[in-house]
Amino acid sequence: MESNKKIILTGDRPTGRLHLGHYVGSLKRRVELQNSGEYDDINILIADDQALTDNADNPGKIRDNIINVVLDYLSVGLDPDKVTICIQSALPALHSLTFYYMNLVTTARVSRNPTVKSEIQMRGFADEGLPVGFFCYPISQAADITAFDATVVPVGEDQLPMIEQTREIVEKFNKTYGDTLVLPRAVIPENETQRRLPGVDGKAKMSKSLGNCIYLSDTPGTVKKQVNGKMFTDPQHLRIEDPGHIEGNVVFTYLDALCTDDDFAQFLPDYSCLDEMKEHYMRGGLGDGTCKKFLISVLEKTLVPIRESRAKWEENIGDVYDILNDGIIRARKKTDAVLSRVRKSMRIDYFEDRNIIGEWENLLKDRKQ
Ligand code: TRP
């Protein structure tokens, strides 16, 4: 269906606190989109049901992390007056839509989804057996997206196969039952550094199990420890006067993602911009200690307001609960409306339309003639 609105739907699995990788790759952008005033409707879904598809034995983990994720959202500046923050399990329309869409996708097609493929390997499902629920999560994600009539889905690169699969479901649905669903498109972060912020140890991704994250809720002491104690730089840069390498040097990757020329004026006036600092490092004569100290200042400039805001929300968890409750009520209206439209197109809206009584009567009459 053509849409003349600009509607955003995006979401996260509540499996842990959000970290700097989430901030650089998505949260910062969401706040910008929220404040751009360009969108008619912005929705953020805490995908707790999806999180259960590979945590069925530990629902307590999901329960605990819902509050962590909402606090992260609110503290980075997502504003519940401008965006609808809601929870997947509280929106029954999503479950119904998933069930209908399952009939429009083959198991072969889901098996080809590269993100699902690698997750099956990573989680050991290839050996242990693959839960049907997990296998179906891309279909439930299509339900999430279409239930809000989303036109734009801001996501990380790893989610592109999900949006591709959603688009196929939309096309198949519209072809089979008539023009009903809106075709969404993915938007991914603009540059490489935003897309993939490495862990402090230089590994490709921040991950809880590797202990290489900087969380938005970390204390200044922890941030300092992660940078000074664990951050990977250039192993060949032994003495300050040695030439250093920028490539793969996490300090510079983080600076690429976060620092501005203003930060130099404020914290490291020896240089006017990052390029100047990099040149000196490569030439030799700039020590890792100075670079790390500067990075900590830059990180704290981002993290201090987030931490302060978080502390305020943490004092008012009752308000956070009400925000979620309110978001759910709004989201239920939107998603129920789409489900009604879907059922109408499929002509399974039996109890919306009493005309079916006449239809059934005629059917029976025909049989008697
Ligand atoms: N699969 C996403 C992730 O792991 C989370 C998610 C669930 C999502 N539903 C969504 C993202 C809908 C975008 C749109 O990060």
Coordinates of C-alpha atoms and ligand atoms in Angstrom, one line a residue:
M1 CA 0.0 0.0 0.0
E2 CA 1.2 3.5 -0.8
S3 CA 1.7 5.6 2.3
N4 CA 1.9 9.4 2.3
K5 CA 3.2 9.3 5.9
K6 CA 6.7 8.9 7.2
I7 CA 6.5 6.4 10.0
I8 CA 9.5 4.8 11.8
L9 CA 9.5 1.5 13.7
T10 CA 12.6 0.2 15.2
G11 CA 13.5 -1.9 18.2
D12 CA 15.9 -3.8 20.4
R13 CA 16.0 -7.1 22.2
P14 CA 16.0 -6.6 25.9
T15 CA 18.9 -8.9 26.7
G16 CA 21.3 -6.5 28.3
R17 CA 22.1 -2.9 29.1
L18 CA 22.9 -0.8 26.1
H19 CA 26.5 0.3 25.4
L20 CA 28.4 2.8 23.4
G21 CA 28.1 0.7 20.3
H22 CA 24.3 1.0 20.5
Y23 CA 24.7 4.7 21.1
V24 CA 27.0 5.4 18.1
G25 CA 25.2 2.9 15.8
S26 CA 21.5 3.7 16.6
L27 CA 20.5 5.6 19.7
K28 CA 22.1 8.9 18.8
R29 CA 20.5 8.7 15.4
R30 CA 17.1 8.0 16.9
V31 CA 17.2 11.1 19.0
E32 CA 18.2 13.1 15.9
L33 CA 15.3 11.6 13.9
Q34 CA 13.0 12.4 16.8
N35 CA 14.1 16.0 16.9
S36 CA 14.1 16.5 13.2
G37 CA 10.4 16.9 13.1
E38 CA 10.3 15.2 9.7
Y39 CA 8.4 12.1 10.9
D40 CA 4.7 11.7 11.5
D41 CA 5.1 8.9 13.9
I42 CA 8.1 7.2 15.6
N43 CA 7.8 3.9 17.4
I44 CA 10.4 2.0 19.4
L45 CA 9.6 -1.6 20.3
I46 CA 11.2 -3.5 23.1
A47 CA 11.2 -6.9 21.5
D48 CA 10.8 -9.1 24.6
D49 CA 9.1 -12.0 22.7
Q50 CA 11.9 -12.1 20.2
A51 CA 14.4 -12.1 23.0
L52 CA 12.6 -15.1 24.4
T53 CA 13.2 -17.1 21.2
D54 CA 16.7 -17.8 22.4
N55 CA 16.3 -17.3 26.1
A56 CA 13.3 -19.4 26.7
D57 CA 15.0 -21.0 29.8
N58 CA 15.6 -17.6 31.3
P59 CA 12.6 -15.2 31.1
G60 CA 13.9 -13.5 34.3
K61 CA 16.8 -12.1 32.2
I62 CA 14.3 -10.4 29.8
R63 CA 12.1 -9.1 32.6
D64 CA 15.2 -7.5 34.3
N65 CA 16.5 -6.0 31.1
I66 CA 13.3 -4.3 30.0
I67 CA 13.9 -1.7 32.7
N68 CA 17.6 -1.4 31.8
V69 CA 16.7 -0.7 28.1
V70 CA 13.9 1.8 28.8
L71 CA 16.2 3.7 31.2
D72 CA 18.9 3.7 28.5
Y73 CA 16.3 5.1 26.0
L74 CA 15.1 7.8 28.3
S75 CA 18.5 8.8 29.4
V76 CA 19.9 9.4 25.9
G77 CA 17.0 11.7 25.3
L78 CA 14.3 9.8 23.6
D79 CA 11.2 11.7 24.6
P80 CA 8.0 9.7 25.4
D81 CA 6.0 12.7 24.2
K82 CA 7.5 12.4 20.7
V83 CA 8.0 8.7 20.4
T84 CA 6.0 5.7 21.3
I85 CA 8.0 3.3 23.4
C86 CA 6.2 -0.1 23.7
I87 CA 6.7 -3.7 24.5
Q88 CA 6.1 -6.5 22.0
S89 CA 4.4 -9.0 24.3
A90 CA 1.8 -6.4 25.2
L91 CA 0.6 -6.1 21.6
P92 CA -1.5 -9.1 20.6
A93 CA -1.9 -7.9 17.0
L94 CA 1.8 -8.8 16.5
H95 CA 1.2 -12.4 17.4
S96 CA -1.8 -12.7 15.1
L97 CA 0.0 -11.1 12.2
T98 CA 3.0 -13.5 12.7
F99 CA 0.7 -16.4 12.5
Y100 CA -0.8 -15.3 9.1
Y101 CA 2.6 -14.4 7.6
M102 CA 4.1 -17.8 8.5
N103 CA 1.9 -19.1 5.7
L104 CA 3.6 -16.8 3.2
V105 CA 7.2 -17.8 3.8
T106 CA 8.9 -21.2 3.1
T107 CA 11.3 -22.8 5.5
A108 CA 13.8 -22.8 2.7
R109 CA 13.6 -19.0 2.5
V110 CA 14.1 -18.5 6.2
S111 CA 17.0 -20.9 6.1
R112 CA 18.7 -18.7 3.6
N113 CA 18.5 -15.6 5.8
P114 CA 22.2 -15.0 6.5
T115 CA 21.7 -13.4 9.9
V116 CA 19.5 -16.3 11.1
K117 CA 22.1 -18.7 9.6
S118 CA 25.0 -17.2 11.6
E119 CA 22.9 -16.9 14.8
I120 CA 22.0 -20.6 14.6
Q121 CA 25.7 -21.4 14.5
M122 CA 26.6 -19.0 17.3
R123 CA 23.9 -20.3 19.6
G124 CA 24.8 -23.9 19.1
F125 CA 21.3 -24.7 17.7
A126 CA 22.9 -26.5 14.7
D127 CA 23.9 -29.3 17.2
E128 CA 21.3 -29.0 19.9
G129 CA 18.3 -28.6 17.7
L130 CA 16.6 -25.5 16.4
P131 CA 13.6 -24.1 18.3
V132 CA 10.7 -23.4 15.9
G133 CA 10.2 -20.1 17.7
F134 CA 13.7 -18.9 17.0
F135 CA 13.5 -20.0 13.4
C136 CA 10.3 -17.9 13.0
Y137 CA 11.6 -14.7 14.5
P138 CA 12.3 -13.0 11.2
I139 CA 8.6 -13.5 10.4
S140 CA 7.6 -12.0 13.7
Q141 CA 9.9 -9.1 13.0
A142 CA 8.0 -8.6 9.7
A143 CA 4.8 -8.4 11.9
D144 CA 6.4 -5.8 14.1
I145 CA 7.3 -3.6 11.2
T146 CA 4.1 -3.9 9.2
A147 CA 1.8 -3.6 12.2
F148 CA 2.9 0.1 12.6
D149 CA 2.6 0.8 8.8
A150 CA 6.3 1.7 9.0
T151 CA 7.9 3.2 6.0
V152 CA 11.4 3.6 7.5
V153 CA 13.2 1.1 9.7
P154 CA 16.5 2.4 11.1
V155 CA 18.7 -0.6 12.0
G156 CA 22.2 -2.0 12.1
E157 CA 23.6 -3.7 9.0
D158 CA 23.0 -7.2 10.4
Q159 CA 19.3 -6.5 10.3
L160 CA 19.2 -5.9 6.5
P161 CA 18.2 -9.5 5.8
M162 CA 15.2 -9.0 8.1
I163 CA 13.9 -6.0 6.3
E164 CA 14.5 -7.8 2.9
Q165 CA 12.4 -10.7 4.2
T166 CA 9.7 -8.3 5.5
R167 CA 9.5 -6.6 2.1
E168 CA 9.0 -10.0 0.4
I169 CA 6.2 -10.8 2.9
V170 CA 4.6 -7.5 2.2
E171 CA 4.7 -8.1 -1.6
K172 CA 3.4 -11.6 -1.2
F173 CA 0.6 -10.5 1.1
N174 CA -0.5 -7.7 -1.2
K175 CA -0.4 -9.9 -4.2
T176 CA -2.4 -12.7 -2.5
Y177 CA -5.0 -10.7 -0.6
G178 CA -5.0 -7.2 -2.2
D179 CA -3.1 -4.0 -1.5
T180 CA -3.0 -3.9 2.3
L181 CA 0.5 -3.6 3.8
V182 CA 3.0 -0.8 3.5
L183 CA 6.4 -1.6 2.0
P184 CA 9.2 -0.5 4.4
R185 CA 12.8 0.4 3.7
A186 CA 15.8 0.0 5.9
V187 CA 18.1 2.9 6.8
I188 CA 21.5 2.0 8.1
P189 CA 24.2 4.2 9.8
E190 CA 26.0 6.4 7.4
N191 CA 29.6 5.5 8.0
E192 CA 31.7 2.5 8.8
T193 CA 32.6 3.6 12.3
Q194 CA 29.0 4.1 13.3
R195 CA 28.1 0.8 11.9
R196 CA 30.6 -1.2 13.8
L197 CA 32.2 0.2 16.9
P198 CA 34.7 -2.4 18.1
G199 CA 35.0 -3.6 21.7
V200 CA 37.7 -1.9 23.8
D201 CA 39.9 -4.9 23.2
G202 CA 39.7 -4.4 19.4
K203 CA 37.4 -7.4 18.8
A204 CA 34.8 -6.7 16.1
K205 CA 31.9 -6.1 18.4
M206 CA 31.1 -5.1 22.0
S207 CA 29.8 -8.1 23.7
K208 CA 28.9 -8.8 27.3
S209 CA 30.5 -12.2 27.4
L210 CA 33.9 -10.7 26.2
G211 CA 33.8 -7.9 28.9
N212 CA 34.8 -5.4 26.2
C213 CA 31.9 -3.0 26.5
I214 CA 31.5 0.5 27.7
Y215 CA 27.9 0.7 28.9
L216 CA 25.9 4.0 29.0
S217 CA 25.3 3.3 32.6
D218 CA 28.9 2.6 33.6
T219 CA 30.5 4.8 36.3
P220 CA 33.4 7.1 35.4
G221 CA 35.7 4.7 37.3
T222 CA 34.6 1.8 35.1
V223 CA 35.0 3.8 31.9
K224 CA 38.5 4.8 32.9
K225 CA 39.4 1.2 33.7
Q226 CA 38.1 0.0 30.4
V227 CA 40.1 2.6 28.5
N228 CA 43.3 2.6 30.5
G229 CA 43.4 -1.0 31.4
K230 CA 41.9 -2.8 28.4
M231 CA 41.9 -0.6 25.3
F232 CA 43.8 -2.0 22.4
T233 CA 46.2 0.5 20.7
D234 CA 49.3 -0.2 18.6
P235 CA 51.4 -3.1 19.9
Q236 CA 54.4 -1.8 17.9
H237 CA 54.2 1.7 19.5
L238 CA 56.5 0.9 22.4
R239 CA 58.2 4.2 23.1
I240 CA 56.5 7.6 22.7
E241 CA 58.9 8.6 20.0
D242 CA 58.2 5.5 17.8
P243 CA 55.9 6.0 14.9
G244 CA 52.4 4.8 15.7
H245 CA 49.6 3.1 13.6
I246 CA 46.1 4.4 13.5
E247 CA 44.6 1.4 11.7
G248 CA 42.9 -1.0 14.1
N249 CA 43.9 1.3 17.0
V250 CA 40.7 1.4 19.1
V251 CA 41.5 4.8 20.7
F252 CA 41.4 6.4 17.3
T253 CA 38.4 4.4 16.1
Y254 CA 36.4 5.8 19.1
L255 CA 37.7 9.3 18.5
D256 CA 36.6 9.0 14.9
A257 CA 33.1 8.1 16.1
L258 CA 32.8 10.7 18.9
C259 CA 35.2 13.6 18.9
T260 CA 34.6 17.1 17.5
D261 CA 37.0 20.0 16.9
D262 CA 35.4 21.7 19.9
D263 CA 36.7 18.8 22.1
F264 CA 40.3 19.7 21.0
A265 CA 39.8 23.4 22.0
Q266 CA 38.4 22.2 25.3
F267 CA 40.6 19.2 26.3
L268 CA 43.7 19.0 24.0
P269 CA 44.5 22.5 22.5
D270 CA 47.8 21.3 21.1
Y271 CA 45.8 20.1 18.0
S272 CA 43.0 21.8 16.2
C273 CA 41.4 18.6 14.9
L274 CA 41.7 14.8 14.8
D275 CA 43.7 14.7 11.6
E276 CA 46.4 16.8 13.2
M277 CA 46.5 14.5 16.2
K278 CA 46.7 11.4 14.0
E279 CA 49.5 12.9 12.0
H280 CA 51.6 13.4 15.1
Y281 CA 50.8 9.9 16.4
M282 CA 51.9 8.4 13.1
R283 CA 55.1 10.5 12.9
G284 CA 56.0 9.5 16.5
G285 CA 56.2 11.6 19.6
L286 CA 52.6 11.3 20.9
G287 CA 52.1 8.7 23.6
D288 CA 49.1 6.4 24.2
G289 CA 48.6 7.9 27.7
T290 CA 47.9 11.4 26.3
C291 CA 45.5 9.9 23.6
K292 CA 43.7 7.8 26.2
K293 CA 43.3 10.7 28.5
F294 CA 41.8 12.8 25.8
L295 CA 39.5 9.9 24.8
I296 CA 38.3 9.6 28.4
S297 CA 37.4 13.4 28.4
V298 CA 35.5 13.0 25.1
L299 CA 33.7 9.9 26.4
E300 CA 32.7 11.6 29.6
K301 CA 31.4 14.6 27.7
T302 CA 28.9 12.2 26.0
L303 CA 28.3 10.1 29.1
V304 CA 27.9 12.7 31.9
P305 CA 24.5 14.0 30.7
I306 CA 23.3 10.5 30.0
R307 CA 24.3 9.4 33.5
E308 CA 22.7 12.4 35.1
S309 CA 19.4 11.9 33.3
R310 CA 19.5 8.2 34.1
A311 CA 19.9 9.0 37.8
K312 CA 16.8 11.1 37.7
W313 CA 14.7 8.5 36.0
E314 CA 16.0 5.8 38.4
E315 CA 14.5 7.8 41.2
N316 CA 11.1 7.6 39.5
I317 CA 10.6 4.0 38.3
G318 CA 6.9 4.5 38.8
D319 CA 6.9 7.2 36.1
V320 CA 8.9 4.9 33.8
Y321 CA 6.3 2.2 34.3
D322 CA 3.5 4.7 33.4
I323 CA 5.4 5.8 30.2
L324 CA 5.6 2.2 29.1
N325 CA 1.9 1.6 29.9
D326 CA 1.0 4.7 28.0
G327 CA 3.1 3.7 25.0
I328 CA 1.5 0.3 25.0
I329 CA -2.0 1.8 24.9
R330 CA -1.1 4.0 21.9
A331 CA 0.7 1.1 20.2
R332 CA -2.2 -1.2 20.7
K333 CA -4.5 1.2 18.8
K334 CA -2.1 1.4 15.9
T335 CA -1.4 -2.3 15.6
D336 CA -5.0 -3.4 16.2
A337 CA -6.0 -1.1 13.3
V338 CA -3.6 -2.8 10.9
L339 CA -4.6 -6.3 12.1
S340 CA -8.3 -5.4 11.3
R341 CA -7.2 -4.3 7.8
V342 CA -5.3 -7.5 7.3
R343 CA -8.3 -9.6 8.4
K344 CA -10.6 -7.7 6.2
S345 CA -8.3 -8.2 3.2
M346 CA -8.1 -11.9 4.0
R347 CA -11.9 -12.0 4.5
I348 CA -11.4 -13.6 7.9
D349 CA -13.0 -10.7 9.7
Y350 CA -16.1 -12.9 10.4
F351 CA -17.3 -10.9 13.4
E352 CA -16.8 -7.4 12.1
D353 CA -19.3 -7.8 9.4
R354 CA -22.8 -9.5 9.8
N355 CA -23.2 -9.7 6.0
I356 CA -21.6 -13.1 6.3
I357 CA -24.9 -14.4 7.7
G358 CA -26.6 -13.7 4.4
E359 CA -23.6 -15.2 2.6
W360 CA -23.8 -18.4 4.6
E361 CA -27.6 -18.6 4.2
N362 CA -27.2 -18.3 0.4
L363 CA -24.6 -21.0 0.4
L364 CA -26.9 -23.4 2.2
K365 CA -29.8 -22.4 -0.1
D366 CA -27.8 -23.2 -3.2
R367 CA -27.1 -26.6 -1.8
K368 CA -30.8 -27.4 -1.4
Q369 CA -31.6 -26.4 -5.0
Ligands
TRP1 N1 16.1 -8.0 15.7 C1 16.4 -6.7 16.2 C2 17.7 -6.8 16.9 O1 18.1 -7.9 17.3 C3 15.4 -6.2 17.2 C4 14.0 -6.0 16.6 C5 12.8 -6.7 16.8 C6 13.7 -5.0 15.6 N2 11.8 -6.2 16.1 C7 12.3 -5.2 15.3 C8 14.4 -4.1 14.9 C9 11.7 -4.4 14.3 C10 13.8 -3.3 13.9 C11 12.4 -3.5 13.6 O2 18.4 -5.8 17.1

